[in-house]
């Protein structure tokens, strides 16, 4: 059960429908597949999405840090030595998604060796996750048509509206059209990816006060601390930290210094080991969390399902688990199904991240 090889395989799969948001856009899933092989032949997989506009990582930087920096230190450790692996990787700052994927691939090996689904090992709270769909920038009526289609076809009743546009009226209008068209039962929240100033966000909050939105994520740059604190104090709905809380320490700092009062948990950046610590902190602090989307493929999404369903605190809210529907193809051997607005937790031993070898051959770019 010792780690014998750590490989980082770059690949590219186009999006049928690109996603546009305040900090960037995605046209191609140019991700990196992490493959860990043990000395007794167990293979663990995970997906690392480069998000230069969020963490500074690129496809090439993920390959380089995993193969040149992490692999030499990880080879020889037991796949069960996850805290040792965390310590090894913590010597290199940032590189969140590279670290997260190595951790998930190790858990995949652990589950296979123990003959248990990883969701069971992490807590086994429930057997499914409700799905929230993320809507990128589009005219208001198109957004409503899309949301109605997702509700009709997949039973999805929670939507994240990407915002942060100028003038802010564009996003206020989109929220109003969605609320009127979807009715009061559907859950809607906003993510501005730092697109506004604190004052602009405050104006949006005033204008959407009657629309019953659940929370507002990263309205402005959290480093502008006084503006952000004023927003958090004055807002009637929670202000969620996503990219301002990319790891345990920064999540704690944002909450304890009043930069946010809710947290996005993303397995793509904190894997399973650190995500569990973020959730424990949030639970102890009385802070709500939700499982977010790193614009994940099915390989990334299944990891979010495995983790989100394992813990009571993360399974309370819908997780963002459906944006792989916008991709032209995927790598997962058993494609994910969304039924009645939910995805079932894989019951196979491991993390359920098995790869289709023919598809990997087709899309790899190394
Ligand atoms: C999100 O919640 O922000 C967009 C950029 C990123 O890093 O993740 C996505 C979704
Ligand atoms: Mg976000």
Short mmCIF file of C-alpha atoms and ligand atoms in Angstrom, two decimals:
data_model
loop_
_atom_site.label_atom_id
_atom_site.label_comp_id
_atom_site.label_asym_id
_atom_site.label_seq_id
_atom_site.Cartn_x
_atom_site.Cartn_y
_atom_site.Cartn_z
CA UNK A 1 0.00 0.00 0.00
CA UNK A 2 2.96 2.33 -0.52
CA UNK A 3 2.75 5.07 -3.13
CA UNK A 4 4.84 3.89 -6.09
CA UNK A 5 3.97 6.56 -8.69
CA UNK A 6 2.24 9.93 -8.86
CA UNK A 7 1.35 11.03 -12.39
CA UNK A 8 -0.19 14.28 -13.60
CA UNK A 9 -1.90 13.84 -16.98
CA UNK A 10 -3.08 17.00 -18.80
CA UNK A 11 -6.15 16.70 -20.99
CA UNK A 12 -8.60 18.98 -22.82
CA UNK A 13 -12.34 18.52 -23.41
CA UNK A 14 -14.34 21.36 -25.00
CA UNK A 15 -17.46 22.87 -23.48
CA UNK A 16 -20.62 22.83 -25.61
CA UNK A 17 -21.85 25.83 -23.63
CA UNK A 18 -19.02 28.02 -22.26
CA UNK A 19 -19.46 29.51 -18.77
CA UNK A 20 -18.91 33.26 -18.27
CA UNK A 21 -18.55 34.86 -14.83
CA UNK A 22 -17.11 38.04 -13.30
CA UNK A 23 -13.55 36.74 -12.82
CA UNK A 24 -13.23 34.77 -16.09
CA UNK A 25 -14.71 32.31 -18.59
CA UNK A 26 -14.32 28.62 -19.39
CA UNK A 27 -14.47 27.29 -22.98
CA UNK A 28 -12.36 24.14 -22.58
CA UNK A 29 -11.87 21.83 -19.59
CA UNK A 30 -8.06 21.91 -19.79
CA UNK A 31 -7.60 20.03 -16.54
CA UNK A 32 -5.06 17.61 -15.09
CA UNK A 33 -5.88 14.07 -14.06
CA UNK A 34 -3.94 12.88 -11.02
CA UNK A 35 -3.15 9.15 -10.95
CA UNK A 36 -1.62 7.51 -7.89
CA UNK A 37 -0.42 3.92 -8.19
CA UNK A 38 0.57 1.82 -5.17
CA UNK A 39 3.28 -0.82 -5.06
CA UNK A 40 0.57 -3.50 -5.00
CA UNK A 41 -1.15 -2.13 -8.12
CA UNK A 42 -4.05 -0.12 -6.68
CA UNK A 43 -4.82 2.98 -8.80
CA UNK A 44 -6.46 6.15 -7.41
CA UNK A 45 -7.75 9.03 -9.54
CA UNK A 46 -8.74 12.66 -9.05
CA UNK A 47 -9.25 15.78 -11.16
CA UNK A 48 -7.35 19.08 -10.81
CA UNK A 49 -8.95 22.08 -12.58
CA UNK A 50 -6.58 25.02 -13.24
CA UNK A 51 -8.27 28.29 -12.26
CA UNK A 52 -5.65 31.01 -12.84
CA UNK A 53 -8.16 33.77 -12.03
CA UNK A 54 -8.90 32.18 -8.66
CA UNK A 55 -5.75 30.42 -7.41
CA UNK A 56 -3.07 31.30 -9.98
CA UNK A 57 -2.68 27.70 -11.13
CA UNK A 58 -2.40 26.69 -14.81
CA UNK A 59 -2.49 23.27 -16.46
CA UNK A 60 1.31 23.38 -16.80
CA UNK A 61 1.88 24.57 -13.23
CA UNK A 62 -0.26 21.73 -11.82
CA UNK A 63 1.67 19.12 -13.84
CA UNK A 64 4.98 20.66 -12.74
CA UNK A 65 4.24 20.97 -9.03
CA UNK A 66 2.74 17.48 -8.78
CA UNK A 67 5.43 15.69 -10.77
CA UNK A 68 8.52 17.71 -9.82
CA UNK A 69 7.77 18.85 -6.25
CA UNK A 70 5.15 16.58 -4.64
CA UNK A 71 5.80 13.19 -6.29
CA UNK A 72 9.42 12.71 -5.10
CA UNK A 73 8.30 13.40 -1.50
CA UNK A 74 5.11 11.28 -1.67
CA UNK A 75 6.60 8.15 -3.24
CA UNK A 76 7.26 5.63 -0.49
CA UNK A 77 4.58 6.95 1.89
CA UNK A 78 1.66 4.65 2.67
CA UNK A 79 -1.57 5.82 0.98
CA UNK A 80 -2.97 5.90 4.55
CA UNK A 81 -0.37 8.53 5.57
CA UNK A 82 -2.65 11.37 4.58
CA UNK A 83 -1.52 13.80 7.32
CA UNK A 84 2.11 13.19 6.32
CA UNK A 85 1.13 13.88 2.71
CA UNK A 86 -0.62 17.09 3.82
CA UNK A 87 2.53 18.17 5.66
CA UNK A 88 4.71 17.43 2.61
CA UNK A 89 2.44 19.46 0.32
CA UNK A 90 2.04 22.31 2.85
CA UNK A 91 5.76 23.07 2.45
CA UNK A 92 4.78 24.51 -0.95
CA UNK A 93 2.45 27.49 -0.63
CA UNK A 94 -0.73 27.92 -2.75
CA UNK A 95 -1.28 25.31 -5.54
CA UNK A 96 -4.66 24.49 -3.98
CA UNK A 97 -6.14 22.33 -6.75
CA UNK A 98 -2.95 20.30 -7.21
CA UNK A 99 -2.96 19.50 -3.48
CA UNK A 100 -6.68 18.77 -3.34
CA UNK A 101 -6.47 16.23 -6.18
CA UNK A 102 -3.49 14.37 -4.67
CA UNK A 103 -5.45 13.99 -1.42
CA UNK A 104 -8.56 12.69 -3.22
CA UNK A 105 -6.52 10.19 -5.26
CA UNK A 106 -5.00 8.90 -2.01
CA UNK A 107 -8.48 8.48 -0.50
CA UNK A 108 -9.55 6.63 -3.66
CA UNK A 109 -6.70 4.14 -3.05
CA UNK A 110 -7.58 3.86 0.68
CA UNK A 111 -11.22 3.04 -0.09
CA UNK A 112 -10.27 0.41 -2.64
CA UNK A 113 -7.78 -1.22 -0.25
CA UNK A 114 -10.36 -1.26 2.59
CA UNK A 115 -13.16 -2.39 0.23
CA UNK A 116 -15.32 0.57 1.32
CA UNK A 117 -16.88 3.59 -0.44
CA UNK A 118 -14.94 6.69 0.59
CA UNK A 119 -18.19 8.45 1.51
CA UNK A 120 -18.73 5.77 4.17
CA UNK A 121 -15.19 6.25 5.49
CA UNK A 122 -15.63 10.04 5.65
CA UNK A 123 -18.85 9.88 7.66
CA UNK A 124 -21.51 8.06 5.62
CA UNK A 125 -24.29 10.50 6.58
CA UNK A 126 -26.54 10.05 3.54
CA UNK A 127 -26.64 8.36 0.14
CA UNK A 128 -27.23 11.32 -2.17
CA UNK A 129 -26.64 15.04 -2.67
CA UNK A 130 -29.22 17.52 -3.92
CA UNK A 131 -28.01 19.43 -6.97
CA UNK A 132 -27.71 23.19 -7.45
CA UNK A 133 -27.06 24.41 -11.00
CA UNK A 134 -24.76 27.36 -11.70
CA UNK A 135 -26.06 29.83 -14.32
CA UNK A 136 -23.37 31.92 -16.11
CA UNK A 137 -23.78 35.38 -17.65
CA UNK A 138 -26.68 35.49 -20.14
CA UNK A 139 -29.67 37.73 -20.84
CA UNK A 140 -32.37 37.35 -18.16
CA UNK A 141 -34.95 35.55 -20.31
CA UNK A 142 -32.34 33.00 -21.55
CA UNK A 143 -31.37 32.30 -17.93
CA UNK A 144 -34.99 31.64 -17.03
CA UNK A 145 -35.48 29.33 -20.03
CA UNK A 146 -32.35 27.41 -19.03
CA UNK A 147 -33.43 27.12 -15.39
CA UNK A 148 -36.92 25.94 -16.39
CA UNK A 149 -35.30 23.33 -18.64
CA UNK A 150 -33.02 22.06 -15.84
CA UNK A 151 -35.98 21.84 -13.47
CA UNK A 152 -38.06 20.00 -16.06
CA UNK A 153 -35.36 17.58 -17.21
CA UNK A 154 -33.41 16.92 -13.99
CA UNK A 155 -35.71 18.07 -11.19
CA UNK A 156 -33.19 20.74 -10.09
CA UNK A 157 -34.79 23.37 -7.80
CA UNK A 158 -31.71 25.33 -6.61
CA UNK A 159 -29.84 27.79 -8.81
CA UNK A 160 -26.74 29.92 -8.41
CA UNK A 161 -26.83 33.08 -10.48
CA UNK A 162 -23.42 34.35 -11.57
CA UNK A 163 -23.35 38.12 -11.03
CA UNK A 164 -20.88 40.98 -10.69
CA UNK A 165 -21.83 42.63 -13.98
CA UNK A 166 -22.03 46.36 -14.71
CA UNK A 167 -24.39 48.10 -14.51
CA UNK A 168 -25.61 46.14 -11.48
CA UNK A 169 -29.15 46.46 -12.82
CA UNK A 170 -28.37 43.58 -15.25
CA UNK A 171 -28.00 41.16 -12.35
CA UNK A 172 -30.90 42.60 -10.36
CA UNK A 173 -33.09 42.15 -13.44
CA UNK A 174 -31.86 38.55 -13.93
CA UNK A 175 -32.67 37.72 -10.30
CA UNK A 176 -36.13 39.27 -10.61
CA UNK A 177 -36.94 37.39 -13.84
CA UNK A 178 -35.75 34.10 -12.29
CA UNK A 179 -37.77 34.61 -9.12
CA UNK A 180 -40.94 35.56 -11.02
CA UNK A 181 -40.56 32.72 -13.52
CA UNK A 182 -39.52 29.98 -11.08
CA UNK A 183 -41.82 30.88 -8.20
CA UNK A 184 -41.18 31.19 -4.46
CA UNK A 185 -40.24 27.55 -3.78
CA UNK A 186 -37.06 27.52 -5.88
CA UNK A 187 -33.84 28.47 -4.08
CA UNK A 188 -31.76 31.19 -5.75
CA UNK A 189 -28.45 32.68 -4.62
CA UNK A 190 -25.83 34.96 -6.19
CA UNK A 191 -22.07 34.72 -6.72
CA UNK A 192 -20.38 37.95 -7.89
CA UNK A 193 -16.78 36.60 -7.97
CA UNK A 194 -15.55 39.99 -6.59
CA UNK A 195 -17.10 41.88 -9.51
CA UNK A 196 -18.55 44.72 -7.46
CA UNK A 197 -17.28 47.22 -4.93
CA UNK A 198 -18.72 46.99 -1.41
CA UNK A 199 -20.98 49.98 -2.12
CA UNK A 200 -22.26 48.47 -5.37
CA UNK A 201 -22.97 45.19 -3.57
CA UNK A 202 -24.84 47.08 -0.85
CA UNK A 203 -26.97 48.70 -3.55
CA UNK A 204 -27.72 45.28 -5.09
CA UNK A 205 -28.70 43.92 -1.68
CA UNK A 206 -31.14 46.84 -1.28
CA UNK A 207 -32.65 46.19 -4.71
CA UNK A 208 -33.06 42.41 -4.28
CA UNK A 209 -34.31 42.56 -0.69
CA UNK A 210 -37.82 41.42 -1.65
CA UNK A 211 -36.70 38.53 -3.90
CA UNK A 212 -35.98 36.01 -1.13
CA UNK A 213 -32.44 35.10 -2.19
CA UNK A 214 -30.60 32.67 0.10
CA UNK A 215 -27.10 34.17 0.19
CA UNK A 216 -24.57 36.33 -1.68
CA UNK A 217 -21.11 34.91 -2.43
CA UNK A 218 -17.91 36.96 -2.88
CA UNK A 219 -19.68 40.25 -3.65
CA UNK A 220 -16.43 42.24 -3.63
CA UNK A 221 -12.73 41.83 -2.94
CA UNK A 222 -12.49 40.56 0.65
CA UNK A 223 -9.06 42.21 1.02
CA UNK A 224 -10.85 45.57 1.17
CA UNK A 225 -11.61 44.62 4.74
CA UNK A 226 -13.66 47.52 6.04
CA UNK A 227 -16.01 47.57 3.05
CA UNK A 228 -16.49 43.82 3.32
CA UNK A 229 -17.13 43.93 7.06
CA UNK A 230 -19.70 46.68 6.58
CA UNK A 231 -21.51 44.49 4.04
CA UNK A 232 -21.48 41.43 6.29
CA UNK A 233 -22.79 43.44 9.22
CA UNK A 234 -25.54 45.12 7.23
CA UNK A 235 -26.71 42.28 4.98
CA UNK A 236 -29.94 40.48 5.82
CA UNK A 237 -28.67 37.35 4.01
CA UNK A 238 -25.35 35.55 4.63
CA UNK A 239 -22.24 36.73 2.78
CA UNK A 240 -20.33 33.64 1.65
CA UNK A 241 -16.55 33.36 1.31
CA UNK A 242 -15.42 31.25 -1.64
CA UNK A 243 -12.12 32.31 -3.24
CA UNK A 244 -11.30 34.43 -0.17
CA UNK A 245 -11.29 31.20 1.88
CA UNK A 246 -9.37 28.68 -0.26
CA UNK A 247 -7.94 26.73 2.69
CA UNK A 248 -8.58 26.05 6.38
CA UNK A 249 -6.51 28.93 7.74
CA UNK A 250 -8.01 31.54 5.44
CA UNK A 251 -11.53 30.21 6.03
CA UNK A 252 -11.01 30.65 9.77
CA UNK A 253 -9.51 34.12 9.29
CA UNK A 254 -12.35 35.33 7.06
CA UNK A 255 -15.01 34.13 9.49
CA UNK A 256 -13.24 35.29 12.67
CA UNK A 257 -12.45 38.76 11.28
CA UNK A 258 -15.96 39.34 9.96
CA UNK A 259 -15.20 39.03 6.24
CA UNK A 260 -17.95 36.45 5.76
CA UNK A 261 -20.55 34.51 7.71
CA UNK A 262 -20.89 31.47 5.46
CA UNK A 263 -18.35 29.25 3.64
CA UNK A 264 -18.12 27.49 0.28
CA UNK A 265 -16.38 24.12 0.63
CA UNK A 266 -14.73 22.84 -2.54
CA UNK A 267 -13.09 19.42 -2.65
CA UNK A 268 -11.20 20.50 -5.77
CA UNK A 269 -9.06 22.82 -3.63
CA UNK A 270 -9.11 21.28 -0.12
CA UNK A 271 -9.46 17.60 -1.08
CA UNK A 272 -11.26 15.46 1.48
CA UNK A 273 -8.82 15.79 4.38
CA UNK A 274 -8.69 19.59 4.60
CA UNK A 275 -12.35 20.00 3.55
CA UNK A 276 -13.36 17.93 6.60
CA UNK A 277 -11.39 20.34 8.80
CA UNK A 278 -13.04 23.38 7.17
CA UNK A 279 -16.47 21.83 7.80
CA UNK A 280 -15.59 21.01 11.43
CA UNK A 281 -14.50 24.62 11.96
CA UNK A 282 -17.71 25.93 10.37
CA UNK A 283 -19.87 23.61 12.43
CA UNK A 284 -18.18 24.66 15.66
CA UNK A 285 -18.49 28.34 14.72
CA UNK A 286 -22.18 28.01 13.81
CA UNK A 287 -21.50 28.93 10.20
CA UNK A 288 -23.42 27.40 7.28
CA UNK A 289 -21.54 25.79 4.41
CA UNK A 290 -22.42 24.56 0.96
CA UNK A 291 -20.46 22.33 -1.43
CA UNK A 292 -19.34 24.55 -4.30
CA UNK A 293 -18.28 23.97 -7.89
CA UNK A 294 -14.81 24.55 -9.30
CA UNK A 295 -16.35 24.23 -12.79
CA UNK A 296 -15.86 20.53 -12.34
CA UNK A 297 -15.90 17.62 -14.75
CA UNK A 298 -17.76 14.47 -13.74
CA UNK A 299 -14.54 13.25 -12.09
CA UNK A 300 -14.45 16.39 -9.94
CA UNK A 301 -18.19 16.31 -9.34
CA UNK A 302 -18.26 12.75 -8.04
CA UNK A 303 -15.68 13.79 -5.44
CA UNK A 304 -18.00 16.62 -4.32
CA UNK A 305 -20.89 14.15 -4.02
CA UNK A 306 -18.78 11.66 -2.04
CA UNK A 307 -17.67 14.35 0.40
CA UNK A 308 -20.89 16.36 0.60
CA UNK A 309 -23.06 13.35 1.39
CA UNK A 310 -20.64 12.04 4.01
CA UNK A 311 -21.27 14.84 6.54
CA UNK A 312 -24.51 16.20 8.03
CA UNK A 313 -23.37 19.82 7.79
CA UNK A 314 -22.56 19.68 4.04
CA UNK A 315 -25.58 17.60 3.05
CA UNK A 316 -28.10 20.13 4.39
CA UNK A 317 -27.82 22.31 1.31
CA UNK A 318 -27.76 21.46 -2.39
CA UNK A 319 -24.22 21.23 -3.80
CA UNK A 320 -23.17 22.63 -7.17
CA UNK A 321 -22.95 19.37 -9.07
CA UNK A 322 -24.27 19.82 -12.59
CA UNK A 323 -22.01 22.03 -14.69
CA UNK A 324 -20.45 18.96 -16.35
CA UNK A 325 -23.73 18.92 -18.33
CA UNK A 326 -22.27 21.81 -20.39
CA UNK A 327 -19.25 19.72 -21.49
CA UNK A 328 -19.04 17.93 -24.86
CA UNK A 329 -17.72 14.73 -23.21
CA UNK A 330 -16.18 13.47 -19.95
CA UNK A 331 -13.75 10.89 -18.55
CA UNK A 332 -15.71 9.06 -15.87
CA UNK A 333 -16.17 5.33 -16.61
CA UNK A 334 -19.70 5.31 -15.10
CA UNK A 335 -21.39 8.60 -16.16
CA UNK A 336 -23.16 10.50 -13.37
CA UNK A 337 -26.96 10.63 -13.43
CA UNK A 338 -29.06 13.45 -12.01
CA UNK A 339 -32.50 12.15 -11.04
CA UNK A 340 -35.19 14.04 -9.10
CA UNK A 341 -32.69 16.83 -8.53
CA UNK A 342 -30.09 14.60 -6.83
CA UNK A 343 -26.98 12.49 -7.51
CA UNK A 344 -26.53 9.16 -5.72
CA UNK A 345 -23.31 8.44 -3.82
CA UNK A 346 -21.26 5.74 -5.59
CA UNK A 347 -21.42 2.44 -3.73
CA UNK A 348 -18.21 0.97 -5.18
CA UNK A 349 -15.07 0.74 -3.00
CA UNK A 350 -13.02 3.93 -3.39
CA UNK A 351 -14.08 7.42 -4.43
CA UNK A 352 -16.01 6.40 -7.55
CA UNK A 353 -13.57 8.32 -9.76
CA UNK A 354 -12.67 5.46 -12.14
CA UNK A 355 -11.56 6.67 -15.56
CA UNK A 356 -12.59 5.41 -18.99
CA UNK A 357 -9.17 4.53 -20.55
CA UNK A 358 -10.30 5.09 -24.15
CA UNK A 359 -11.62 8.55 -23.37
CA UNK A 360 -8.42 9.45 -21.54
CA UNK A 361 -6.39 8.32 -24.56
CA UNK A 362 -8.57 10.49 -26.80
CA UNK A 363 -8.38 13.70 -24.74
CA UNK A 364 -4.93 13.63 -23.13
CA UNK A 365 -2.57 16.30 -24.45
CA UNK A 366 0.82 15.10 -23.17
C1 LIG B 1 -17.46 29.84 -8.22
O1 LIG B 1 -18.15 29.48 -7.28
O2 LIG B 1 -16.84 30.88 -8.11
C2 LIG B 1 -15.83 30.31 -10.90
C3 LIG B 1 -14.53 30.58 -10.66
C4 LIG B 1 -14.05 29.58 -9.80
O3 LIG B 1 -12.92 29.46 -9.33
O4 LIG B 1 -15.04 28.71 -9.49
C5 LIG B 1 -16.19 29.04 -10.24
C6 LIG B 1 -17.42 28.99 -9.45
MG1 LIG B 2 -17.81 31.28 -6.07
#
